[in-house]
Amino acid sequence: TQLLEQSPQFLSIQEGENLTVYCNSSSVFSSLQWYRQEPGEGPVLLVTVVTGGEVKKLKRLTFQFGDARKDSSLHITAAQPGDTGLYLCAGSKYNNNDMRFGAGTRLTVKP
Amino acid sequence: NAGVTQTPKFQVLKTGQSMTLQCAQDMNHNSMYWYRQDPGMGLRLIYYSASEGTTDKGEVPNGYNVSRLNKREFSLRLESAAPSQTSVYFCASSSKGANSEQYFGPGTRLTVT
């Protein structure tokens, strides 16, 4: 059983559509990070959230940390083919040394 | 800056063979990490090194050993490879700080037959 459950596992949408992916846990985290990974490459950090209820925006991407710091969501507005990739959430209770990753959501945006 | 580099990019081993995966970073980071990524499992931490001269076990250390050769280099050794170690291995590094960004290498795809 994954400590962090991500849903959906796969998502295929048309360019211009909006989408939300979720990262849920029964554990409380001190921080949660979102990464994007492209085929043949390592993950790249998108954002870190540390405060319950926190909302961060990165262009068309909006990240929210749940009030209880157990879950998070990533919303993409007007998706583009360049958004295609594997989106991973990762939570830690203390620091990077205890970080746990979810299995990821594989997003495909069709032109 | 090359960031985090890993060698080799691909490797095929027979059961029982040994090998060392190499990782180097040029960002003067204190902390380095080894992860494995398997389908449906996400990334799992194998070992980490919080600073030069120290190493600690992560979530899945069995069957692996590590060496923090100096501040730049952190290697992962499989002494007797098993099919269950077929995976993609990523090295990462970060500066000090509880939630500082981890920079990942491009990965090594290892197959054990």
mmCIF file of N, CA, C and O in Angstrom, chain A residues 6-105:
data_model
loop_
_atom_site.group_PDB
_atom_site.id
_atom_site.type_symbol
_atom_site.label_atom_id
_atom_site.label_comp_id
_atom_site.label_asym_id
_atom_site.label_seq_id
_atom_site.Cartn_x
_atom_site.Cartn_y
_atom_site.Cartn_z
ATOM 1 N N GLN A 6 -2.064 8.555 -5.509
ATOM 2 C CA GLN A 6 -2.336 9.564 -6.517
ATOM 3 C C GLN A 6 -3.439 9.081 -7.450
ATOM 4 O O GLN A 6 -3.482 7.913 -7.822
ATOM 5 N N SER A 7 -4.319 10.009 -7.822
ATOM 6 C CA SER A 7 -5.397 9.670 -8.747
ATOM 7 C C SER A 7 -5.668 10.856 -9.673
ATOM 8 O O SER A 7 -5.476 12.013 -9.284
ATOM 9 N N PRO A 8 -6.084 10.574 -10.915
ATOM 10 C CA PRO A 8 -6.114 9.228 -11.480
ATOM 11 C C PRO A 8 -4.702 8.744 -11.811
ATOM 12 O O PRO A 8 -3.762 9.519 -11.787
ATOM 13 N N GLN A 9 -4.584 7.467 -12.134
ATOM 14 C CA GLN A 9 -3.281 6.924 -12.496
ATOM 15 C C GLN A 9 -2.897 7.398 -13.897
ATOM 16 O O GLN A 9 -1.732 7.688 -14.166
ATOM 17 N N PHE A 10 -3.874 7.428 -14.792
ATOM 18 C CA PHE A 10 -3.673 7.875 -16.169
ATOM 19 C C PHE A 10 -4.745 8.899 -16.517
ATOM 20 O O PHE A 10 -5.884 8.768 -16.072
ATOM 21 N N LEU A 11 -4.378 9.872 -17.341
ATOM 22 C CA LEU A 11 -5.327 10.889 -17.769
ATOM 23 C C LEU A 11 -4.939 11.346 -19.170
ATOM 24 O O LEU A 11 -3.796 11.762 -19.392
ATOM 25 N N SER A 12 -5.901 11.255 -20.096
ATOM 26 C CA SER A 12 -5.658 11.682 -21.466
ATOM 27 C C SER A 12 -6.722 12.700 -21.840
ATOM 28 O O SER A 12 -7.916 12.399 -21.765
ATOM 29 N N ILE A 13 -6.308 13.896 -22.197
ATOM 30 C CA ILE A 13 -7.254 14.975 -22.482
ATOM 31 C C ILE A 13 -6.831 15.716 -23.745
ATOM 32 O O ILE A 13 -5.727 15.538 -24.260
ATOM 33 N N GLN A 14 -7.747 16.563 -24.225
ATOM 34 C CA GLN A 14 -7.462 17.401 -25.387
ATOM 35 C C GLN A 14 -6.862 18.733 -24.935
ATOM 36 O O GLN A 14 -7.146 19.222 -23.831
ATOM 37 N N GLU A 15 -6.049 19.287 -25.792
ATOM 38 C CA GLU A 15 -5.483 20.609 -25.553
ATOM 39 C C GLU A 15 -6.609 21.603 -25.239
ATOM 40 O O GLU A 15 -7.668 21.583 -25.880
ATOM 41 N N GLY A 16 -6.385 22.438 -24.217
ATOM 42 C CA GLY A 16 -7.369 23.449 -23.853
ATOM 43 C C GLY A 16 -8.276 23.051 -22.690
ATOM 44 O O GLY A 16 -8.926 23.918 -22.092
ATOM 45 N N GLU A 17 -8.333 21.763 -22.379
ATOM 46 C CA GLU A 17 -9.168 21.313 -21.268
ATOM 47 C C GLU A 17 -8.500 21.609 -19.933
ATOM 48 O O GLU A 17 -7.277 21.799 -19.844
ATOM 49 N N ASN A 18 -9.307 21.633 -18.888
ATOM 50 C CA ASN A 18 -8.807 21.778 -17.516
ATOM 51 C C ASN A 18 -8.765 20.403 -16.859
ATOM 52 O O ASN A 18 -9.522 19.507 -17.231
ATOM 53 N N LEU A 19 -7.907 20.243 -15.860
ATOM 54 C CA LEU A 19 -7.828 18.961 -15.164
ATOM 55 C C LEU A 19 -7.333 19.166 -13.745
ATOM 56 O O LEU A 19 -6.667 20.167 -13.440
ATOM 57 N N THR A 20 -7.680 18.206 -12.898
ATOM 58 C CA THR A 20 -7.173 18.203 -11.525
ATOM 59 C C THR A 20 -6.683 16.803 -11.197
ATOM 60 O O THR A 20 -7.368 15.822 -11.506
ATOM 61 N N VAL A 21 -5.515 16.711 -10.595
ATOM 62 C CA VAL A 21 -5.004 15.440 -10.099
ATOM 63 C C VAL A 21 -4.818 15.551 -8.590
ATOM 64 O O VAL A 21 -4.613 16.638 -8.056
ATOM 65 N N TYR A 22 -4.932 14.386 -7.930
ATOM 66 C CA TYR A 22 -4.993 14.386 -6.476
ATOM 67 C C TYR A 22 -3.897 13.531 -5.866
ATOM 68 O O TYR A 22 -3.438 12.554 -6.463
ATOM 69 N N CYS A 23 -3.523 13.911 -4.660
ATOM 70 C CA CYS A 23 -2.511 13.200 -3.892
ATOM 71 C C CYS A 23 -3.047 13.096 -2.467
ATOM 72 O O CYS A 23 -3.209 14.128 -1.802
ATOM 73 N N ASN A 24 -3.351 11.872 -2.016
ATOM 74 C CA ASN A 24 -4.015 11.693 -0.733
ATOM 75 C C ASN A 24 -3.255 10.745 0.181
ATOM 76 O O ASN A 24 -2.625 9.791 -0.281
ATOM 77 N N SER A 25 -3.357 10.995 1.475
ATOM 78 C CA SER A 25 -2.699 10.141 2.456
ATOM 79 C C SER A 25 -3.484 10.194 3.758
ATOM 80 O O SER A 25 -4.241 11.135 4.003
ATOM 81 N N SER A 26 -3.268 9.195 4.593
ATOM 82 C CA SER A 26 -3.833 9.234 5.942
ATOM 83 C C SER A 26 -2.821 9.817 6.927
ATOM 84 O O SER A 26 -3.127 10.014 8.102
ATOM 85 N N SER A 27 -1.623 10.100 6.439
ATOM 86 C CA SER A 27 -0.560 10.650 7.284
ATOM 87 C C SER A 27 -0.475 12.167 7.122
ATOM 88 O O SER A 27 -0.825 12.711 6.075
ATOM 89 N N VAL A 28 0.031 12.812 8.170
ATOM 90 C CA VAL A 28 0.266 14.253 8.140
ATOM 91 C C VAL A 28 1.705 14.502 7.712
ATOM 92 O O VAL A 28 2.622 13.844 8.213
ATOM 93 N N PHE A 29 1.890 15.454 6.822
ATOM 94 C CA PHE A 29 3.229 15.792 6.347
ATOM 95 C C PHE A 29 3.589 17.225 6.722
ATOM 96 O O PHE A 29 2.734 18.097 6.784
ATOM 97 N N SER A 30 4.866 17.456 6.942
ATOM 98 C CA SER A 30 5.321 18.820 7.197
ATOM 99 C C SER A 30 5.440 19.599 5.885
ATOM 100 O O SER A 30 5.364 20.823 5.877
ATOM 101 N N SER A 31 5.639 18.893 4.799
ATOM 102 C CA SER A 31 5.705 19.549 3.499
ATOM 103 C C SER A 31 5.343 18.557 2.415
ATOM 104 O O SER A 31 5.441 17.335 2.620
ATOM 105 N N LEU A 32 4.924 19.085 1.300
ATOM 106 C CA LEU A 32 4.598 18.228 0.167
ATOM 107 C C LEU A 32 5.151 18.887 -1.088
ATOM 108 O O LEU A 32 5.056 20.110 -1.244
ATOM 109 N N GLN A 33 5.726 18.068 -1.952
ATOM 110 C CA GLN A 33 6.304 18.581 -3.187
ATOM 111 C C GLN A 33 5.632 17.929 -4.382
ATOM 112 O O GLN A 33 5.190 16.787 -4.311
ATOM 113 N N TRP A 34 5.570 18.668 -5.485
ATOM 114 C CA TRP A 34 5.101 18.134 -6.762
ATOM 115 C C TRP A 34 6.258 18.196 -7.752
ATOM 116 O O TRP A 34 6.945 19.224 -7.861
ATOM 117 N N TYR A 35 6.446 17.078 -8.473
ATOM 118 C CA TYR A 35 7.468 16.976 -9.504
ATOM 119 C C TYR A 35 6.813 16.594 -10.826
ATOM 120 O O TYR A 35 5.767 15.952 -10.863
ATOM 121 N N ARG A 36 7.472 16.973 -11.927
ATOM 122 C CA ARG A 36 7.093 16.465 -13.248
ATOM 123 C C ARG A 36 8.281 15.707 -13.832
ATOM 124 O O ARG A 36 9.429 16.170 -13.746
ATOM 125 N N GLN A 37 7.986 14.559 -14.430
ATOM 126 C CA GLN A 37 9.032 13.718 -14.997
ATOM 127 C C GLN A 37 8.686 13.403 -16.444
ATOM 128 O O GLN A 37 7.569 12.956 -16.742
ATOM 129 N N GLU A 38 9.649 13.628 -17.336
ATOM 130 C CA GLU A 38 9.462 13.299 -18.740
ATOM 131 C C GLU A 38 10.219 12.008 -19.038
ATOM 132 O O GLU A 38 11.156 11.646 -18.319
ATOM 133 N N PRO A 39 9.811 11.291 -20.090
ATOM 134 C CA PRO A 39 10.432 9.983 -20.393
ATOM 135 C C PRO A 39 11.947 10.086 -20.526
ATOM 136 O O PRO A 39 12.465 10.988 -21.181
ATOM 137 N N GLY A 40 12.655 9.162 -19.859
ATOM 138 C CA GLY A 40 14.109 9.120 -19.963
ATOM 139 C C GLY A 40 14.835 10.160 -19.136
ATOM 140 O O GLY A 40 16.060 10.290 -19.250
ATOM 141 N N GLU A 41 14.090 10.885 -18.293
ATOM 142 C CA GLU A 41 14.720 11.926 -17.480
ATOM 143 C C GLU A 41 14.337 11.762 -16.025
ATOM 144 O O GLU A 41 13.410 11.029 -15.677
ATOM 145 N N GLY A 42 15.058 12.474 -15.154
ATOM 146 C CA GLY A 42 14.706 12.471 -13.748
ATOM 147 C C GLY A 42 13.606 13.477 -13.461
ATOM 148 O O GLY A 42 13.337 14.372 -14.259
ATOM 149 N N PRO A 43 12.951 13.335 -12.305
ATOM 150 C CA PRO A 43 11.901 14.297 -11.927
ATOM 151 C C PRO A 43 12.477 15.702 -11.734
ATOM 152 O O PRO A 43 13.624 15.854 -11.319
ATOM 153 N N VAL A 44 11.629 16.693 -12.000
ATOM 154 C CA VAL A 44 12.008 18.098 -11.807
ATOM 155 C C VAL A 44 10.984 18.734 -10.885
ATOM 156 O O VAL A 44 9.776 18.600 -11.111
ATOM 157 N N LEU A 45 11.457 19.408 -9.852
ATOM 158 C CA LEU A 45 10.562 20.002 -8.867
ATOM 159 C C LEU A 45 9.731 21.127 -9.475
ATOM 160 O O LEU A 45 10.248 22.005 -10.169
ATOM 161 N N LEU A 46 8.414 21.088 -9.194
ATOM 162 C CA LEU A 46 7.521 22.172 -9.610
ATOM 163 C C LEU A 46 7.247 23.120 -8.446
ATOM 164 O O LEU A 46 7.305 24.340 -8.607
ATOM 165 N N VAL A 47 6.938 22.563 -7.277
ATOM 166 C CA VAL A 47 6.555 23.406 -6.150
ATOM 167 C C VAL A 47 6.708 22.640 -4.840
ATOM 168 O O VAL A 47 6.664 21.411 -4.820
ATOM 169 N N THR A 48 6.908 23.394 -3.758
ATOM 170 C CA THR A 48 6.871 22.856 -2.404
ATOM 171 C C THR A 48 5.814 23.633 -1.627
ATOM 172 O O THR A 48 5.805 24.865 -1.657
ATOM 173 N N VAL A 49 4.921 22.927 -0.928
ATOM 174 C CA VAL A 49 3.937 23.565 -0.059
ATOM 175 C C VAL A 49 4.164 23.091 1.364
ATOM 176 O O VAL A 49 4.451 21.913 1.581
ATOM 177 N N VAL A 50 4.074 24.011 2.301
ATOM 178 C CA VAL A 50 4.408 23.672 3.689
ATOM 179 C C VAL A 50 3.330 24.041 4.701
ATOM 180 O O VAL A 50 3.343 23.541 5.830
ATOM 181 N N THR A 51 2.381 24.888 4.337
ATOM 182 C CA THR A 51 1.368 25.347 5.290
ATOM 183 C C THR A 51 0.008 24.782 4.906
ATOM 184 O O THR A 51 -0.387 24.836 3.740
ATOM 185 N N GLY A 52 -0.737 24.252 5.889
ATOM 186 C CA GLY A 52 -2.073 23.742 5.624
ATOM 187 C C GLY A 52 -2.949 24.807 4.984
ATOM 188 O O GLY A 52 -2.977 25.934 5.464
ATOM 189 N N GLY A 53 -3.625 24.441 3.888
ATOM 190 C CA GLY A 53 -4.477 25.399 3.188
ATOM 191 C C GLY A 53 -3.754 26.253 2.162
ATOM 192 O O GLY A 53 -4.383 27.027 1.438
ATOM 193 N N GLU A 54 -2.443 26.098 2.097
ATOM 194 C CA GLU A 54 -1.641 26.933 1.194
ATOM 195 C C GLU A 54 -1.996 26.678 -0.266
ATOM 196 O O GLU A 54 -2.227 25.538 -0.658
ATOM 197 N N VAL A 55 -2.053 27.757 -1.049
ATOM 198 C CA VAL A 55 -2.277 27.674 -2.491
ATOM 199 C C VAL A 55 -1.112 28.372 -3.184
ATOM 200 O O VAL A 55 -0.760 29.500 -2.828
ATOM 201 N N LYS A 56 -0.516 27.678 -4.126
ATOM 202 C CA LYS A 56 0.562 28.288 -4.923
ATOM 203 C C LYS A 56 0.223 28.177 -6.397
ATOM 204 O O LYS A 56 -0.315 27.158 -6.831
ATOM 205 N N LYS A 57 0.574 29.224 -7.137
ATOM 206 C CA LYS A 57 0.312 29.221 -8.570
ATOM 207 C C LYS A 57 1.614 29.338 -9.333
ATOM 208 O O LYS A 57 2.508 30.097 -8.971
ATOM 209 N N LEU A 58 1.684 28.549 -10.403
ATOM 210 C CA LEU A 58 2.845 28.563 -11.285
ATOM 211 C C LEU A 58 2.280 28.608 -12.694
ATOM 212 O O LEU A 58 1.953 27.584 -13.277
ATOM 213 N N LYS A 59 2.112 29.828 -13.218
ATOM 214 C CA LYS A 59 1.495 30.041 -14.533
ATOM 215 C C LYS A 59 0.117 29.390 -14.559
ATOM 216 O O LYS A 59 -0.790 29.797 -13.849
ATOM 217 N N ARG A 60 -0.104 28.362 -15.349
ATOM 218 C CA ARG A 60 -1.421 27.725 -15.471
ATOM 219 C C ARG A 60 -1.619 26.596 -14.455
ATOM 220 O O ARG A 60 -2.650 25.928 -14.458
ATOM 221 N N LEU A 61 -0.643 26.371 -13.590
ATOM 222 C CA LEU A 61 -0.729 25.297 -12.598
ATOM 223 C C LEU A 61 -1.034 25.887 -11.228
ATOM 224 O O LEU A 61 -0.409 26.858 -10.807
ATOM 225 N N THR A 62 -2.037 25.309 -10.548
ATOM 226 C CA THR A 62 -2.390 25.732 -9.194
ATOM 227 C C THR A 62 -2.272 24.540 -8.263
ATOM 228 O O THR A 62 -2.858 23.490 -8.522
ATOM 229 N N PHE A 63 -1.521 24.715 -7.203
ATOM 230 C CA PHE A 63 -1.266 23.655 -6.237
ATOM 231 C C PHE A 63 -1.923 24.046 -4.918
ATOM 232 O O PHE A 63 -1.830 25.191 -4.496
ATOM 233 N N GLN A 64 -2.554 23.067 -4.275
ATOM 234 C CA GLN A 64 -3.162 23.332 -2.972
ATOM 235 C C GLN A 64 -2.753 22.247 -1.990
ATOM 236 O O GLN A 64 -2.755 21.064 -2.327
ATOM 237 N N PHE A 65 -2.429 22.647 -0.777
ATOM 238 C CA PHE A 65 -2.126 21.742 0.322
ATOM 239 C C PHE A 65 -3.350 21.710 1.210
ATOM 240 O O PHE A 65 -3.888 22.754 1.570
ATOM 241 N N GLY A 66 -3.829 20.519 1.562
ATOM 242 C CA GLY A 66 -5.021 20.406 2.374
ATOM 243 C C GLY A 66 -4.850 21.038 3.749
ATOM 244 O O GLY A 66 -3.730 21.117 4.268
ATOM 245 N N ASP A 67 -5.965 21.464 4.331
ATOM 246 C CA ASP A 67 -5.925 22.121 5.649
ATOM 247 C C ASP A 67 -5.239 21.247 6.696
ATOM 248 O O ASP A 67 -4.509 21.739 7.560
ATOM 249 N N ALA A 68 -5.491 19.942 6.624
ATOM 250 C CA ALA A 68 -4.929 19.013 7.612
ATOM 251 C C ALA A 68 -3.546 18.505 7.203
ATOM 252 O O ALA A 68 -2.964 17.675 7.903
ATOM 253 N N ARG A 69 -3.017 18.990 6.096
ATOM 254 C CA ARG A 69 -1.688 18.610 5.587
ATOM 255 C C ARG A 69 -1.576 17.104 5.338
ATOM 256 O O ARG A 69 -0.522 16.497 5.537
ATOM 257 N N LYS A 70 -2.701 16.505 4.856
ATOM 258 C CA LYS A 70 -2.682 15.090 4.502
ATOM 259 C C LYS A 70 -2.848 14.896 3.000
ATOM 260 O O LYS A 70 -2.690 13.783 2.509
ATOM 261 N N ASP A 71 -3.240 15.931 2.283
ATOM 262 C CA ASP A 71 -3.531 15.747 0.874
ATOM 263 C C ASP A 71 -3.203 17.024 0.107
ATOM 264 O O ASP A 71 -3.021 18.102 0.680
ATOM 265 N N SER A 72 -3.159 16.857 -1.220
ATOM 266 C CA SER A 72 -2.834 17.985 -2.074
ATOM 267 C C SER A 72 -3.469 17.774 -3.443
ATOM 268 O O SER A 72 -3.808 16.636 -3.813
ATOM 269 N N SER A 73 -3.651 18.856 -4.167
ATOM 270 C CA SER A 73 -4.171 18.761 -5.524
ATOM 271 C C SER A 73 -3.370 19.671 -6.445
ATOM 272 O O SER A 73 -2.766 20.659 -6.007
ATOM 273 N N LEU A 74 -3.378 19.268 -7.708
ATOM 274 C CA LEU A 74 -2.735 20.055 -8.774
ATOM 275 C C LEU A 74 -3.777 20.290 -9.853
ATOM 276 O O LEU A 74 -4.325 19.316 -10.391
ATOM 277 N N HIS A 75 -4.078 21.536 -10.127
ATOM 278 C CA HIS A 75 -5.048 21.887 -11.154
ATOM 279 C C HIS A 75 -4.314 22.562 -12.302
ATOM 280 O O HIS A 75 -3.502 23.472 -12.081
ATOM 281 N N ILE A 76 -4.574 22.094 -13.515
ATOM 282 C CA ILE A 76 -3.984 22.720 -14.706
ATOM 283 C C ILE A 76 -5.106 23.329 -15.533
ATOM 284 O O ILE A 76 -6.098 22.653 -15.862
ATOM 285 N N THR A 77 -4.963 24.581 -15.857
ATOM 286 C CA THR A 77 -5.944 25.295 -16.676
ATOM 287 C C THR A 77 -5.460 25.329 -18.121
ATOM 288 O O THR A 77 -4.289 25.584 -18.381
ATOM 289 N N ALA A 78 -6.381 25.072 -19.023
ATOM 290 C CA ALA A 78 -6.067 25.145 -20.464
ATOM 291 C C ALA A 78 -4.805 24.355 -20.795
ATOM 292 O O ALA A 78 -3.793 24.913 -21.238
ATOM 293 N N ALA A 79 -4.874 23.050 -20.567
ATOM 294 C CA ALA A 79 -3.699 22.192 -20.746
ATOM 295 C C ALA A 79 -3.144 22.293 -22.169
ATOM 296 O O ALA A 79 -3.882 22.464 -23.148
ATOM 297 N N GLN A 80 -1.818 22.158 -22.247
ATOM 298 C CA GLN A 80 -1.118 22.202 -23.521
ATOM 299 C C GLN A 80 -0.306 20.917 -23.698
ATOM 300 O O GLN A 80 0.046 20.261 -22.715
ATOM 301 N N PRO A 81 0.012 20.544 -24.939
ATOM 302 C CA PRO A 81 0.810 19.323 -25.150
ATOM 303 C C PRO A 81 2.109 19.314 -24.354
ATOM 304 O O PRO A 81 2.574 18.255 -23.938
ATOM 305 N N GLY A 82 2.692 20.465 -24.104
ATOM 306 C CA GLY A 82 3.916 20.555 -23.314
ATOM 307 C C GLY A 82 3.730 20.174 -21.857
ATOM 308 O O GLY A 82 4.720 19.982 -21.136
ATOM 309 N N ASP A 83 2.473 20.050 -21.401
ATOM 310 C CA ASP A 83 2.204 19.625 -20.026
ATOM 311 C C ASP A 83 2.267 18.109 -19.890
ATOM 312 O O ASP A 83 2.192 17.579 -18.775
ATOM 313 N N THR A 84 2.354 17.397 -20.996
ATOM 314 C CA THR A 84 2.421 15.938 -20.972
ATOM 315 C C THR A 84 3.599 15.470 -20.125
ATOM 316 O O THR A 84 4.708 15.994 -20.239
ATOM 317 N N GLY A 85 3.337 14.488 -19.265
ATOM 318 C CA GLY A 85 4.401 13.956 -18.416
ATOM 319 C C GLY A 85 3.833 13.178 -17.248
ATOM 320 O O GLY A 85 2.622 13.015 -17.127
ATOM 321 N N LEU A 86 4.720 12.697 -16.389
ATOM 322 C CA LEU A 86 4.336 11.989 -15.173
ATOM 323 C C LEU A 86 4.425 12.974 -14.020
ATOM 324 O O LEU A 86 5.491 13.550 -13.781
ATOM 325 N N TYR A 87 3.320 13.180 -13.313
ATOM 326 C CA TYR A 87 3.279 14.112 -12.197
ATOM 327 C C TYR A 87 3.345 13.315 -10.893
ATOM 328 O O TYR A 87 2.505 12.445 -10.641
ATOM 329 N N LEU A 88 4.339 13.614 -10.094
ATOM 330 C CA LEU A 88 4.595 12.890 -8.849
ATOM 331 C C LEU A 88 4.421 13.826 -7.664
ATOM 332 O O LEU A 88 4.901 14.958 -7.686
ATOM 333 N N CYS A 89 3.738 13.340 -6.621
ATOM 334 C CA CYS A 89 3.742 14.091 -5.369
ATOM 335 C C CYS A 89 4.660 13.367 -4.389
ATOM 336 O O CYS A 89 4.859 12.149 -4.495
ATOM 337 N N ALA A 90 5.231 14.111 -3.479
ATOM 338 C CA ALA A 90 6.152 13.542 -2.500
ATOM 339 C C ALA A 90 5.984 14.282 -1.184
ATOM 340 O O ALA A 90 5.985 15.519 -1.171
ATOM 341 N N GLY A 91 5.833 13.550 -0.105
ATOM 342 C CA GLY A 91 5.639 14.175 1.195
ATOM 343 C C GLY A 91 6.736 13.793 2.163
ATOM 344 O O GLY A 91 7.257 12.684 2.104
ATOM 345 N N SER A 92 7.064 14.730 3.034
ATOM 346 C CA SER A 92 8.041 14.401 4.076
ATOM 347 C C SER A 92 7.522 14.893 5.418
ATOM 348 O O SER A 92 6.808 15.892 5.494
ATOM 349 N N LYS A 93 7.913 14.155 6.480
ATOM 350 C CA LYS A 93 7.484 14.533 7.823
ATOM 351 C C LYS A 93 8.520 15.427 8.494
ATOM 352 O O LYS A 93 8.172 16.284 9.310
ATOM 353 N N TYR A 94 9.814 15.217 8.129
ATOM 354 C CA TYR A 94 10.865 15.984 8.775
ATOM 355 C C TYR A 94 11.745 16.701 7.749
ATOM 356 O O TYR A 94 11.944 17.900 7.834
ATOM 357 N N ASN A 95 12.296 15.930 6.811
ATOM 358 C CA ASN A 95 13.201 16.519 5.825
ATOM 359 C C ASN A 95 13.282 15.596 4.621
ATOM 360 O O ASN A 95 12.551 14.607 4.527
ATOM 361 N N ASN A 96 14.158 15.927 3.679
ATOM 362 C CA ASN A 96 14.276 15.137 2.455
ATOM 363 C C ASN A 96 14.619 13.679 2.725
ATOM 364 O O ASN A 96 14.362 12.811 1.895
ATOM 365 N N ASN A 97 15.207 13.379 3.887
ATOM 366 C CA ASN A 97 15.670 12.022 4.134
ATOM 367 C C ASN A 97 14.540 11.026 4.392
ATOM 368 O O ASN A 97 14.761 9.817 4.359
ATOM 369 N N ASP A 98 13.339 11.530 4.680
ATOM 370 C CA ASP A 98 12.217 10.616 4.892
ATOM 371 C C ASP A 98 11.123 10.848 3.849
ATOM 372 O O ASP A 98 9.967 10.525 4.076
ATOM 373 N N MET A 99 11.488 11.401 2.707
ATOM 374 C CA MET A 99 10.499 11.709 1.695
ATOM 375 C C MET A 99 9.901 10.445 1.075
ATOM 376 O O MET A 99 10.615 9.490 0.793
ATOM 377 N N ARG A 100 8.586 10.454 0.884
ATOM 378 C CA ARG A 100 7.890 9.338 0.260
ATOM 379 C C ARG A 100 7.161 9.848 -0.975
ATOM 380 O O ARG A 100 6.494 10.878 -0.918
ATOM 381 N N PHE A 101 7.298 9.103 -2.067
ATOM 382 C CA PHE A 101 6.679 9.488 -3.335
ATOM 383 C C PHE A 101 5.415 8.680 -3.603
ATOM 384 O O PHE A 101 5.331 7.498 -3.254
ATOM 385 N N GLY A 102 4.459 9.324 -4.255
ATOM 386 C CA GLY A 102 3.334 8.605 -4.812
ATOM 387 C C GLY A 102 3.752 7.938 -6.125
ATOM 388 O O GLY A 102 4.846 8.195 -6.643
ATOM 389 N N ALA A 103 2.863 7.094 -6.653
ATOM 390 C CA ALA A 103 3.178 6.360 -7.888
ATOM 391 C C ALA A 103 3.042 7.229 -9.131
ATOM 392 O O ALA A 103 3.533 6.876 -10.201
ATOM 393 N N GLY A 104 2.343 8.376 -8.997
ATOM 394 C CA GLY A 104 2.282 9.320 -10.108
ATOM 395 C C GLY A 104 1.000 9.261 -10.923
ATOM 396 O O GLY A 104 0.269 8.265 -10.902
ATOM 397 N N THR A 105 0.723 10.372 -11.607
ATOM 398 C CA THR A 105 -0.350 10.459 -12.600
ATOM 399 C C THR A 105 0.301 10.727 -13.945
ATOM 400 O O THR A 105 1.025 11.709 -14.096
#
